C-alpha atoms as one frame of an Amber mdcrd trajectory, in Angstrom:
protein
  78.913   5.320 112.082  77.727   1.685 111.976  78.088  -0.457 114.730  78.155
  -4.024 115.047  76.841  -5.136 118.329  78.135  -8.307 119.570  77.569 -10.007
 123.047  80.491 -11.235 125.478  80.917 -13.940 128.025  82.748 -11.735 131.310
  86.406 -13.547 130.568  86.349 -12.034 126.801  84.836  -8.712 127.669  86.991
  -7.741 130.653  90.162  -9.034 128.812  88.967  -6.212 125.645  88.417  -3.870
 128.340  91.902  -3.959 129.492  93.448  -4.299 126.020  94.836  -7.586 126.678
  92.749  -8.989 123.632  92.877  -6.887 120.239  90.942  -9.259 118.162  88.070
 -11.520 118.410  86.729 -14.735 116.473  83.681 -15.674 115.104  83.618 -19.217
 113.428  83.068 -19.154 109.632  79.432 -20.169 109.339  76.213 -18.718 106.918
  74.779 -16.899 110.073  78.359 -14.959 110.484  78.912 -14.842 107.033  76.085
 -12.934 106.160  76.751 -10.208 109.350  80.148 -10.048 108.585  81.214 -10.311
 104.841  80.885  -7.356 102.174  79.216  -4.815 105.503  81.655  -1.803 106.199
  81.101  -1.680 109.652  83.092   1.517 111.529  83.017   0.091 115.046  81.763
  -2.867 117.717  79.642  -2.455 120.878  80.621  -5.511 122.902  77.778  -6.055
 125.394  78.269  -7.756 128.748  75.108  -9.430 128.949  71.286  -9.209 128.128
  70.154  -6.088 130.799  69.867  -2.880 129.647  72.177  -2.043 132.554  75.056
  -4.658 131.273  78.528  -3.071 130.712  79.465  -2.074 127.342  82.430  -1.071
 125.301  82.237   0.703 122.290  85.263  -0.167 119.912  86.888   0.579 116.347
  86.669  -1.977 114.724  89.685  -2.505 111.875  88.215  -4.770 109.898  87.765
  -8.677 109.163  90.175 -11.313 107.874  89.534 -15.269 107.299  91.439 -17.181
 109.780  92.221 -20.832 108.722  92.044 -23.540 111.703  92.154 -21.017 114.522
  91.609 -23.335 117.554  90.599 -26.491 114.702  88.006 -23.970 113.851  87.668
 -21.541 110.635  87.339 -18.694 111.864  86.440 -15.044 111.077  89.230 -12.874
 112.922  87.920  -9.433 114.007  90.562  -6.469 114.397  90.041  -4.615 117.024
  91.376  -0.482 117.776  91.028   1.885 120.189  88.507   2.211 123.130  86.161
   5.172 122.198  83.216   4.740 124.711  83.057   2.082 128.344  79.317   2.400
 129.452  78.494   0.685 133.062  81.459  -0.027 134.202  81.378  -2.452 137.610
């Protein structure tokens, strides 16, 4: 399995949590790029915040797809599955 841990703003994690949202963006830059493009990456931990004790959600993730002008941005859209894991829930 490998993961790709990402980190959440409360609005964007609790809307994944409830399945609302099924993808999520990352603008098309060199730093996302790199994390993103050519790794086969199985699933996402979304993370809540910095703590150790922050919620988390462990995802599977169904892969990546450019996004042209998404919000005037370029973005990097991320496909989102099935819940497997919710750690510290609140």
């Amino acid at each position: 399995m490998k993961i790709l841990h990402l980190t959440l703003k409360k609005k964007w994690f609790d809307l994944i949590k409830s399945g609302q949202k099924t993808e999520e963006y990352r603008e098309i830059k060199p730093y996302w790029t790199k994390r993103l493009v050519g790794i086969h990456y199985t699933h996402i931990k979304f993370r809540n915040g910095y703590s150790k004790k922050s919620p988390t959600i462990l995802i599977q993730y169904l892969g990546l797809r450019a996004n042209v002008n998404f919000e005037n941005k370029d973005c990097f859209t991320l496909k989102l599955g099935k819940i497997i894991k919710v750690e510290n829930d609140q």
